Tab-separated table of C-alpha atoms in Angstrom:
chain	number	residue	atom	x	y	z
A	289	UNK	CA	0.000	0.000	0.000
A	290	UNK	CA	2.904	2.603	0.839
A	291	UNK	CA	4.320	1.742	-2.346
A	292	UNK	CA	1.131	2.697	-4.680
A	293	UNK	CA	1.176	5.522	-2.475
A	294	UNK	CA	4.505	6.939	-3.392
A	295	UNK	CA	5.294	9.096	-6.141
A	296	UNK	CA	8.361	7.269	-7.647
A	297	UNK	CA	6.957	3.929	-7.929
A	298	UNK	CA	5.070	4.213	-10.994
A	299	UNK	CA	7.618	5.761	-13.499
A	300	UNK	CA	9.397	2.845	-13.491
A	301	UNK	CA	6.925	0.270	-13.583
A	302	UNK	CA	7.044	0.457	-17.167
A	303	UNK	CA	3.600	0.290	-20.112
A	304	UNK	CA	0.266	-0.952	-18.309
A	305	UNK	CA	1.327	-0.034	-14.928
A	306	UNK	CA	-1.365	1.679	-12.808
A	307	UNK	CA	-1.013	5.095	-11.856
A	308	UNK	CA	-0.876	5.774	-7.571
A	309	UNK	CA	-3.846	7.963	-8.386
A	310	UNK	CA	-5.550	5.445	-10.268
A	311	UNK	CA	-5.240	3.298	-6.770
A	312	UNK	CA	-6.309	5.501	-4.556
A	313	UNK	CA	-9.998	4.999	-4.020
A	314	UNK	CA	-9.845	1.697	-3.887
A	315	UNK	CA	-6.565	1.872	-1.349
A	316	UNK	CA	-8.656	4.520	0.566
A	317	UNK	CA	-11.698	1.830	1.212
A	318	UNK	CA	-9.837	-1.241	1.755
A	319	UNK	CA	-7.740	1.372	4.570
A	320	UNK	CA	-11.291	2.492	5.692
A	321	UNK	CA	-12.405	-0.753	6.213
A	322	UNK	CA	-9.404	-1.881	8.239
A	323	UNK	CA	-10.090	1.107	10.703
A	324	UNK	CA	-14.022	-0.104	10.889
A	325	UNK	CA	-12.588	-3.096	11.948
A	326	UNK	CA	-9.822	-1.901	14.618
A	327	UNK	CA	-12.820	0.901	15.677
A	328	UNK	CA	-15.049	-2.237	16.291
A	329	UNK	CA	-12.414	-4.469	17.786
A	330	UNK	CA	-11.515	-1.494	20.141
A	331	UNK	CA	-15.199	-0.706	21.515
A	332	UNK	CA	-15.393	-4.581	22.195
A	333	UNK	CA	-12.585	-4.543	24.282
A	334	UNK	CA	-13.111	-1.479	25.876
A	335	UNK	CA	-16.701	-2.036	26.838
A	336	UNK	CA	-16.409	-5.713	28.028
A	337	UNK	CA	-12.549	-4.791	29.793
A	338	UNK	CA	-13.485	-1.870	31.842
A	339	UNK	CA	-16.695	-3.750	33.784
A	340	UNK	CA	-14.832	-7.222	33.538
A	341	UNK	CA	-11.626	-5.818	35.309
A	342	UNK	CA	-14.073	-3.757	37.982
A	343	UNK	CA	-15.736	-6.983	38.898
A	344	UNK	CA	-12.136	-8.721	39.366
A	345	UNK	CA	-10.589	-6.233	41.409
A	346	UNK	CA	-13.807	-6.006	43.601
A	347	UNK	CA	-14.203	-9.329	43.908
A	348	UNK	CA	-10.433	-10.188	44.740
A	349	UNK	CA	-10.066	-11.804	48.117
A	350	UNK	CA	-7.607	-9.529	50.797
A	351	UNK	CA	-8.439	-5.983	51.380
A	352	UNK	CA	-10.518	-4.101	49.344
A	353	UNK	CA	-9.729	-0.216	47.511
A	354	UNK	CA	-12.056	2.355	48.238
A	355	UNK	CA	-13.531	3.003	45.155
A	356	UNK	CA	-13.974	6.598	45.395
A	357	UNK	CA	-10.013	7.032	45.472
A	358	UNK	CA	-10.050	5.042	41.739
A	359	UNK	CA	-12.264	7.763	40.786
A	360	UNK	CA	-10.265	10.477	41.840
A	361	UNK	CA	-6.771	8.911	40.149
A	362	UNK	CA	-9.131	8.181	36.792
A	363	UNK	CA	-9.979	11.965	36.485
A	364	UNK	CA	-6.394	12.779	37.361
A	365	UNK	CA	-4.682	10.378	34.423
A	366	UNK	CA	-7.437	11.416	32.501
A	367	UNK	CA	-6.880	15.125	33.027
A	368	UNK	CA	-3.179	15.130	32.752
A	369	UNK	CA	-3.037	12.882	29.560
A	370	UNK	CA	-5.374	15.568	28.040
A	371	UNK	CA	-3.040	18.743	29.001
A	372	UNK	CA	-0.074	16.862	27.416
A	373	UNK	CA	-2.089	16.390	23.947
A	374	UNK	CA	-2.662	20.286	24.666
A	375	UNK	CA	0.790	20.628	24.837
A	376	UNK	CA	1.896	18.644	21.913
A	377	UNK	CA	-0.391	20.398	19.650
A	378	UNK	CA	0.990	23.347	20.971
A	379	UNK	CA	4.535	22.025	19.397
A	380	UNK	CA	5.635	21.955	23.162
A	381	UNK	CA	5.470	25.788	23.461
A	382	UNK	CA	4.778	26.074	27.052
A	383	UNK	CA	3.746	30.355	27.142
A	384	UNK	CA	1.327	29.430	23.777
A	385	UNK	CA	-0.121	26.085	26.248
A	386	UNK	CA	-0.416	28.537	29.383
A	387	UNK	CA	-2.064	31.657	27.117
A	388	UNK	CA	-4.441	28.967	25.528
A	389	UNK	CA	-5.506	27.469	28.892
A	390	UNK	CA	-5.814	30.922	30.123
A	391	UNK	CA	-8.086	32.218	27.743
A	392	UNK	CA	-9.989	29.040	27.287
A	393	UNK	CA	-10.581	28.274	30.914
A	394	UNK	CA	-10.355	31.197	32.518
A	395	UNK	CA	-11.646	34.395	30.162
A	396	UNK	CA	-14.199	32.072	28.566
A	397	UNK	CA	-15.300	31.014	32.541
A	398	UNK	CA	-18.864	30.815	31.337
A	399	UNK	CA	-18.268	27.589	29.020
A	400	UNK	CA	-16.097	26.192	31.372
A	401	UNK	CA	-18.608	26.272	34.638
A	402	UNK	CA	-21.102	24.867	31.924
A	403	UNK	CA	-19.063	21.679	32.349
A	404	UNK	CA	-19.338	21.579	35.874
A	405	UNK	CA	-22.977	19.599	36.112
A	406	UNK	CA	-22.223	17.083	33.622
A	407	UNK	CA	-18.977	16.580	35.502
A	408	UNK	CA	-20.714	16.141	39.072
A	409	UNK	CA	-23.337	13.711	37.082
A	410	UNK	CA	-20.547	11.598	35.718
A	411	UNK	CA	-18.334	11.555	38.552
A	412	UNK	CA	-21.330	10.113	40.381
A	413	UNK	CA	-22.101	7.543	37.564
A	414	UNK	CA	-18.271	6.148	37.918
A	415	UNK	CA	-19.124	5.875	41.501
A	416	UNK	CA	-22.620	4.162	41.129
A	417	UNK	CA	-20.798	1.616	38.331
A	418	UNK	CA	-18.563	0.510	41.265
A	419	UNK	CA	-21.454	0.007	43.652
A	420	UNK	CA	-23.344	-1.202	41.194
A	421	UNK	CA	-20.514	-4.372	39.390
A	422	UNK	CA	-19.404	-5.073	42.847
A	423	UNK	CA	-23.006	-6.331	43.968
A	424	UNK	CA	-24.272	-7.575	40.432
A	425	UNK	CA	-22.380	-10.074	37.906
A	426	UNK	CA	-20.441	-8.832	35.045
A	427	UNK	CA	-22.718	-9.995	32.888
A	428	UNK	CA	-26.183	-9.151	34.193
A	429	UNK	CA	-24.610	-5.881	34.621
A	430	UNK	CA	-23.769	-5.610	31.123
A	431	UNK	CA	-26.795	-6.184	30.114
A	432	UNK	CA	-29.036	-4.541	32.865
A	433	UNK	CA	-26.354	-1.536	31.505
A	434	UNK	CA	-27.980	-1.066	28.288
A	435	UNK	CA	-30.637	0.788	29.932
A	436	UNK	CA	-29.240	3.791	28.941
A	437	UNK	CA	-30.058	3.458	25.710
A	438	UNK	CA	-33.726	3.990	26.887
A	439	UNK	CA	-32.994	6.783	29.790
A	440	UNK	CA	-31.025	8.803	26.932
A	441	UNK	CA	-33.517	8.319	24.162
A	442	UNK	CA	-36.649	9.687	26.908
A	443	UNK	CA	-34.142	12.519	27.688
A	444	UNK	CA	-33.636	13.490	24.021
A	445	UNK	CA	-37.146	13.272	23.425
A	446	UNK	CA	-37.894	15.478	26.444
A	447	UNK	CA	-35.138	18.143	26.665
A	448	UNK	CA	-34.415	18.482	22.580
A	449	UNK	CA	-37.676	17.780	20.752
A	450	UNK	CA	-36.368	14.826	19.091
A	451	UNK	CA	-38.286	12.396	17.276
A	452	UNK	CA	-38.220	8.337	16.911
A	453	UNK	CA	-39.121	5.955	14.743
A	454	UNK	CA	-42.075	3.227	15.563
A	455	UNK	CA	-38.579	0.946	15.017
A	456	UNK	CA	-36.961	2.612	17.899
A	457	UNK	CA	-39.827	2.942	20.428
A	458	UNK	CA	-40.936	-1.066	19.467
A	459	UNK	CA	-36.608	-1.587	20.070
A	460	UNK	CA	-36.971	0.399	23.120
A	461	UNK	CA	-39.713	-1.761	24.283
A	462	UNK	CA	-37.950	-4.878	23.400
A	463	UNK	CA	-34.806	-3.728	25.661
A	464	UNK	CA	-37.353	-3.164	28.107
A	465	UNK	CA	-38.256	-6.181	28.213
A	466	UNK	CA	-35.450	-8.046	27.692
A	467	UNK	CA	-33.539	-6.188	30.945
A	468	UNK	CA	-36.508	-6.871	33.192
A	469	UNK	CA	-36.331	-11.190	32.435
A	470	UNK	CA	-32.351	-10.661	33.090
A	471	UNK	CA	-33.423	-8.931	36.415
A	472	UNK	CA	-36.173	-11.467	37.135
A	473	UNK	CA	-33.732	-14.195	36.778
A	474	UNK	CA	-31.255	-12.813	39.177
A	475	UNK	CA	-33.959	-11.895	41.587
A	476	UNK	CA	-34.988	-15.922	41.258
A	477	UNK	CA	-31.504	-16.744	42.391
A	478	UNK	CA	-29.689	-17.918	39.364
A	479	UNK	CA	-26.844	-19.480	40.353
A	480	UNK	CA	-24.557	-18.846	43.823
A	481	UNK	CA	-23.557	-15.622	45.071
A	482	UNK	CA	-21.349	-14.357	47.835
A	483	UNK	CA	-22.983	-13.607	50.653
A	484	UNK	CA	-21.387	-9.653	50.455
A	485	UNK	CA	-23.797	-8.883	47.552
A	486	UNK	CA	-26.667	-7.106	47.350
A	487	UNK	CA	-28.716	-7.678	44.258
A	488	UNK	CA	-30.820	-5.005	44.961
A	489	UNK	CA	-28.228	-3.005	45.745
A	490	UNK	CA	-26.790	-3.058	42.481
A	491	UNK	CA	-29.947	-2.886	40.446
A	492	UNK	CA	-30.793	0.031	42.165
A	493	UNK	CA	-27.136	1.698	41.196
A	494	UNK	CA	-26.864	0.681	37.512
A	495	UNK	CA	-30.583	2.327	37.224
A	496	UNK	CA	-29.613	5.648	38.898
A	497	UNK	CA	-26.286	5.241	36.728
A	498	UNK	CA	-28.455	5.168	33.740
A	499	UNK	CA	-30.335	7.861	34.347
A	500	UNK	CA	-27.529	10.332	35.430
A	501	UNK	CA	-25.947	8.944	31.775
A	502	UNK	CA	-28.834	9.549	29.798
A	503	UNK	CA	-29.069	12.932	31.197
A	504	UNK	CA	-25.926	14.580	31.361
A	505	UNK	CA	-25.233	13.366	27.744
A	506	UNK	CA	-28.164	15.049	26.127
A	507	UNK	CA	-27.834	17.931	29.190
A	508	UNK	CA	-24.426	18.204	27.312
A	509	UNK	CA	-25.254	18.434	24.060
A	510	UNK	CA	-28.030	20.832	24.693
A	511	UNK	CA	-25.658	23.437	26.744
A	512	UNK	CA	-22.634	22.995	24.497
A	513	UNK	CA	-23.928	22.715	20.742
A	514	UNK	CA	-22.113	25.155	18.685
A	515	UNK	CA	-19.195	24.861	20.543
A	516	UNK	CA	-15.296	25.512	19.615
A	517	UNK	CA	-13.683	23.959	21.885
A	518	UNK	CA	-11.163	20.700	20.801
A	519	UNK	CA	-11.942	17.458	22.601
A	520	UNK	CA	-9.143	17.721	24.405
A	521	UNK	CA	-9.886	20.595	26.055
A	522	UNK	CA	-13.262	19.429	27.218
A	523	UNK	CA	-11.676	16.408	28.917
A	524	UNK	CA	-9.585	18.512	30.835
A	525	UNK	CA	-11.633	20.482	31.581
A	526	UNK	CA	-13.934	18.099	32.336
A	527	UNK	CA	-11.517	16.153	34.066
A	528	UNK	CA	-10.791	19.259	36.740
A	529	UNK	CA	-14.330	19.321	37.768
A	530	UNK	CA	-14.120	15.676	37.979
A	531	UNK	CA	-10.968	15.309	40.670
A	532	UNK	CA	-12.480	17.896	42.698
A	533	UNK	CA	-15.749	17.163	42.869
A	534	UNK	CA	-14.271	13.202	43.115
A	535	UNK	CA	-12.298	14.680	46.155
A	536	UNK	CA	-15.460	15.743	48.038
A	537	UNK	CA	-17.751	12.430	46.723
A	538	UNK	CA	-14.296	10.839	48.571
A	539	UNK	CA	-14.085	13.060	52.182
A	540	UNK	CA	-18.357	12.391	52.290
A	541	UNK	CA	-18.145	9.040	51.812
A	542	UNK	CA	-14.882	7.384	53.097
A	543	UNK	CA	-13.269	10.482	54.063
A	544	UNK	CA	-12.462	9.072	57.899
A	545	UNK	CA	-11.445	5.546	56.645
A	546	UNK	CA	-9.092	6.484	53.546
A	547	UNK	CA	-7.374	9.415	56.280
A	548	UNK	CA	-7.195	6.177	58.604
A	549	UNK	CA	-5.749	3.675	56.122
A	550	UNK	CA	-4.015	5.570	53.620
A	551	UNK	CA	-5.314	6.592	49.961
A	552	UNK	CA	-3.698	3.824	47.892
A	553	UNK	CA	-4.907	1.049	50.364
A	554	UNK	CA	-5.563	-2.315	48.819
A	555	UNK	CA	-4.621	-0.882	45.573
A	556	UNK	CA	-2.721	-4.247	43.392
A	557	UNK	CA	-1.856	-4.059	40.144
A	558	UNK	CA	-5.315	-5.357	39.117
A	559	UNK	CA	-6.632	-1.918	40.428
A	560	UNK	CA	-4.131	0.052	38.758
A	561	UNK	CA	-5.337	-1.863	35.735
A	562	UNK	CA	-9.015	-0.823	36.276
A	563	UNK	CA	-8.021	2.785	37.001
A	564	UNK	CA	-5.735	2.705	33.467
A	565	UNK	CA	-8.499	1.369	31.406
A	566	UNK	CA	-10.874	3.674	32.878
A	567	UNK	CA	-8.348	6.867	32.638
A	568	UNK	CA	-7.348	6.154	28.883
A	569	UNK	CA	-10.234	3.494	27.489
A	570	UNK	CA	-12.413	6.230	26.713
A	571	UNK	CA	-9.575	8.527	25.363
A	572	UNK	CA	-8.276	6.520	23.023
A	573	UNK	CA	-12.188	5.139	22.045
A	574	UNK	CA	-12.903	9.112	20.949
A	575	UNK	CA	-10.174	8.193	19.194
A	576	UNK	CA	-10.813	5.523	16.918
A	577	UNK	CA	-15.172	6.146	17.231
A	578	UNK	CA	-15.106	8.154	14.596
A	579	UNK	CA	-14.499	5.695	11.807
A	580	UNK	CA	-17.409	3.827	13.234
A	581	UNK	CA	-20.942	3.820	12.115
A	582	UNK	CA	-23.758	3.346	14.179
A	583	UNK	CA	-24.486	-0.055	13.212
A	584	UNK	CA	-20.765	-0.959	14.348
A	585	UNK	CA	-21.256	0.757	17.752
A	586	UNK	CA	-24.928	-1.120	17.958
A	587	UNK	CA	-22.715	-4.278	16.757
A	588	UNK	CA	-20.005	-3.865	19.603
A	589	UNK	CA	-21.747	-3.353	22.187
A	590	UNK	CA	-23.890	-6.947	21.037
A	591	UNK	CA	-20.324	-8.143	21.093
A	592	UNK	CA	-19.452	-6.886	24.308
A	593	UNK	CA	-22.287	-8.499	25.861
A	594	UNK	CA	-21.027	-11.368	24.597
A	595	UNK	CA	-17.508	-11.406	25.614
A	596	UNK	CA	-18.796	-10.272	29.419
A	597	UNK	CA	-20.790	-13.605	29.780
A	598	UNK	CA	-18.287	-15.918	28.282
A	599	UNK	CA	-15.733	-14.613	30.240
A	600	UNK	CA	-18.134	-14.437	33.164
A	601	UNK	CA	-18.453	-18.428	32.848
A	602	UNK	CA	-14.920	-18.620	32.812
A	603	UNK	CA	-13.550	-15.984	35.601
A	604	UNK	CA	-16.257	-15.794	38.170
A	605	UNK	CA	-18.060	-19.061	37.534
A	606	UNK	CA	-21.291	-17.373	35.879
A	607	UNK	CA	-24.267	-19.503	34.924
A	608	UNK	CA	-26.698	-18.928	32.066
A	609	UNK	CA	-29.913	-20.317	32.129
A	610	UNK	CA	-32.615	-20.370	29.472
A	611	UNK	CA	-34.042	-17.276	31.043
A	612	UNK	CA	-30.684	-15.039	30.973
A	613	UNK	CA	-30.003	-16.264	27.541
A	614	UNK	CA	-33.448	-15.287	26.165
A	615	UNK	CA	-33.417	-11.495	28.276
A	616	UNK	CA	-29.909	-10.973	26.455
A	617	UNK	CA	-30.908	-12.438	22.971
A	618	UNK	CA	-33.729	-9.390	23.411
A	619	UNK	CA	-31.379	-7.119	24.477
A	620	UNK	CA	-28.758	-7.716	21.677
A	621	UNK	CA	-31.146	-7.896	19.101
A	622	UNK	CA	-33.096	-4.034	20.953
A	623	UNK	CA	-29.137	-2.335	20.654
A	624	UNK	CA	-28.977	-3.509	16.808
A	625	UNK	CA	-32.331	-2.629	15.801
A	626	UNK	CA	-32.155	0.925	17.811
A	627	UNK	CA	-28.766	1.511	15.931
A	628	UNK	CA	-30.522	1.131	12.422
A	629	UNK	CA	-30.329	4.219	10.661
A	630	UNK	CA	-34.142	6.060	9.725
A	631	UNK	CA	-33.723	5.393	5.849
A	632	UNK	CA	-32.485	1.351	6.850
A	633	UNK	CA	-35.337	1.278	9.103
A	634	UNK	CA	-37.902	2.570	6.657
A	635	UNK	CA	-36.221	-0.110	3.731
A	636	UNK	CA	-36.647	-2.737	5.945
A	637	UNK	CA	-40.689	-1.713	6.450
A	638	UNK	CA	-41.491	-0.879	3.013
A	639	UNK	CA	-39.697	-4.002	2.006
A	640	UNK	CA	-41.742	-5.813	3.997
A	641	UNK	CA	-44.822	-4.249	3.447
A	642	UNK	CA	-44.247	-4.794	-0.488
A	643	UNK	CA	-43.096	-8.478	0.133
A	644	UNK	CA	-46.460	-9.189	2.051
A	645	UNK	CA	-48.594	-7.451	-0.524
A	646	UNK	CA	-47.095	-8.001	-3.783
A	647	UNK	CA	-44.640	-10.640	-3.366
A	648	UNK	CA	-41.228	-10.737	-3.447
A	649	UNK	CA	-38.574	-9.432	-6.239
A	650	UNK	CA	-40.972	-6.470	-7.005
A	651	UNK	CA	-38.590	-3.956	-6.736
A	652	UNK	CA	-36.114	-4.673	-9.249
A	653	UNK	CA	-33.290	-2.372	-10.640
A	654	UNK	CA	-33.888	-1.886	-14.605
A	655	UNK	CA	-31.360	-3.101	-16.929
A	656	UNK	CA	-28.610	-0.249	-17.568
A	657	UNK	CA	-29.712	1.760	-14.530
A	658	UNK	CA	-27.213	2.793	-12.212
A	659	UNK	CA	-28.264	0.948	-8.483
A	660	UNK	CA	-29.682	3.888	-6.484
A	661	UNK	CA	-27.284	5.286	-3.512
A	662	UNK	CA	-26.313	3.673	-0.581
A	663	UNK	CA	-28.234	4.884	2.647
A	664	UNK	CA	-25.638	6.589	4.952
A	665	UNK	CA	-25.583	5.015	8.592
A	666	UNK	CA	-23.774	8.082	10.032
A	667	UNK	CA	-25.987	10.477	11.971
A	668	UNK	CA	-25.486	13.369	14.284
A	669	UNK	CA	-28.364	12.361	16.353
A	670	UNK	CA	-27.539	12.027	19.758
A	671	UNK	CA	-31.112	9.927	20.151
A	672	UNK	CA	-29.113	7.117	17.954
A	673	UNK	CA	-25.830	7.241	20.086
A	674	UNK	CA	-26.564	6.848	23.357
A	675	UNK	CA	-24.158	3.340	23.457
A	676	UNK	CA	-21.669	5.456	22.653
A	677	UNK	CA	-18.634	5.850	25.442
A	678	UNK	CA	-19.201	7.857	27.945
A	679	UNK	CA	-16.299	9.833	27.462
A	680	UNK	CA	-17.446	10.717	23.566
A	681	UNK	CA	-21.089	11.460	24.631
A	682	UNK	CA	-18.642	14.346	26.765
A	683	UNK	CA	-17.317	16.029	23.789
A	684	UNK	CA	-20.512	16.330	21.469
A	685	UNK	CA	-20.600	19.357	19.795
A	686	UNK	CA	-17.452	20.177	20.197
């Protein structure tokens, strides 16, 4: 590929060779479609890692980390990985860094206290997903997760006026559905548990997670739309509201015991692995979700559901019964129908409605007619992104 890429290669390749130009669009898809599949292998990994590693450090035996100071040292990492992007895209020009901080975060105060309630939201949804893995199993929780697909898509309808198709409310429905038969199966008991957990508990968490998700991403995209500021930027900033409001969720909650036993206590390297995927997961997934559609997202996060139970079976000693499998089927097959674009989701009807009326093959491309334009799956929409990473729902509009 570099060398049909590079000028000198085709002056010597003598009568019949083809031109770099000539090998460009078809270079440019096959490259597209190797970054589809490193964006999709990426959000698997990411969403299945992050609650997978949570649920193993929790669940270690020995002391256990205060989650609150994991928080904290995310937001921190987070925060200071941002500044040095800053500051490489500043050509490592410290007085140009400092000036642009200084008029970004300080003259343009307005935009940056803007930040400051989705910040507090998502510092208490990090803090809720702790509570929330360490009394539930991967798995269910994966699932039971995917709730925030509906909280954000009630938001969106509520806050921005948006509209959805009769595909997305039935999908809605279906997710619906298909979380409350994974909940009714862990209420029933299915399988052992350590005595430490709290079903209820964690239901209760991963709902309130939801809704603080689905709220301070479309609560974020209302207050910042139009906005100039780089994604960088927002994550620091972002990332300063979150260590200090992270530093007061830590003195309410476990303030006496952390002064008492010291901030890093029980921290292992397992922690410091949760903490790292948490800090620079979602960086590097605004990274690569760009080159994803939403049908890929809608696909990963099928996949991730996946991954979580299989390695559930294997790590923790999960068992799936009829009734899990058939709640997740639901749920899977909710996130890919949700994800659907409007014109995919209108095809699919009309083709349907034609195949029932007037049988199939009724539409049919005339000879010598070019094939009519592929439907885009890329949209804007935040109504059709709310699977998306937490840490990208942070930047829209950016």
């Amino acid at each position: 590929m570099a060398a049909a890429g590079s000028g000198g290669s085709t002056a010597a390749a003598g009568p019949g060779a083809v031109s770099a130009g000539a090998l460009e669009p078809g270079t440019a898809s096959a490259a597209h479609r190797r970054l589809k599949y490193i964006s999709l292998a990426v959000l698997v990994v990411q969403n299945a890692s992050l609650i997978l590693s949570i649920r193993y450090a929790r669940t270690l035996p020995g002391d256990r980390f205060f989650a609150t100071t994991a928080v904290v040292m995310a937001e921190v990492l987070k925060g200071l990985t941002c500044l040095l992007l800053l500051f490489a895209q500043k050509r490592g020009n410290v007085k140009h860094l400092a000036l642009f901080l200084h008029e970004a975060v300080l003259v343009q105060y307005v935009d940056t206290l803007k930040l400051a309630v989705p910040s507090l939201i998502y510092t208490l949804q990090n803090n809720l997903q702790y509570v929330a893995i360490s009394n539930l199993p991967a798995a269910t929780f994966q699932v039971t997760y995917q709730l925030k697909i509906l909280t954000t898509a009630l938001f969106s309808v509520l806050m921005l006026n948006r509209s959805l198709s009769r595909l997305q409310w039935a999908s809605l429905l279906l997710l619906f559905t298909g979380v409350a038969i994974v909940q009714a199966q862990q209420a029933g008991g299915g399988g052992p548990r350590p005595l430490d957990q709290n079903p209820g508990a964690g239901l209760a968490a991963v709902v309130a997670s939801c809704l603080s998700s689905g709220f301070a991403g479309v609560y974020f995209e209302k207050i910042l739309k139009g906005s100039s500021g780089s994604v960088w930027l927002r994550n620091l900033q972002l990332g300063l509201f979150g260590t200090a409001l992270g530093l007061v969720g830590l003195w309410w909650a476990e303030g006496t015991a952390v002064a008492r036993r010291g901030f890093f206590f029980g921290y292992t390297p397992a922690v410091w692995g949760v903490v790292l995927n948490q800090a620079f997961g979602g960086l590097l997934v605004a990274v690569v979700v760009k080159y994803a559609d939403n049908i890929l997202k809608g696909f990963a996060t099928s996949l991730s559901i996946l991954l979580s139970t299989v390695a559930s079976i294997r790590l923790f000693g999960f068992h799936v019964d009829p009734l899990f499998a058939l709640g997740a089927g639901l749920v899977i097959g909710a996130v890919y129908l949700y994800s659907l674009p409007r014109g995919a989701a209108k095809a699919i009807a009309s083709t349907s409605a034609s195949t029932s009326t007037s049988g199939p093959c009724t539409h049919q491309q005339p000879p010598g007619q070019p094939p009519p334009p592929k439907l885009s799956s890329h949209r804007g929409d935040l109504s059709t992104e709310p699977f998306l990473p937490k840490l990208l729902t942070k930047v829209k509009g950016s």
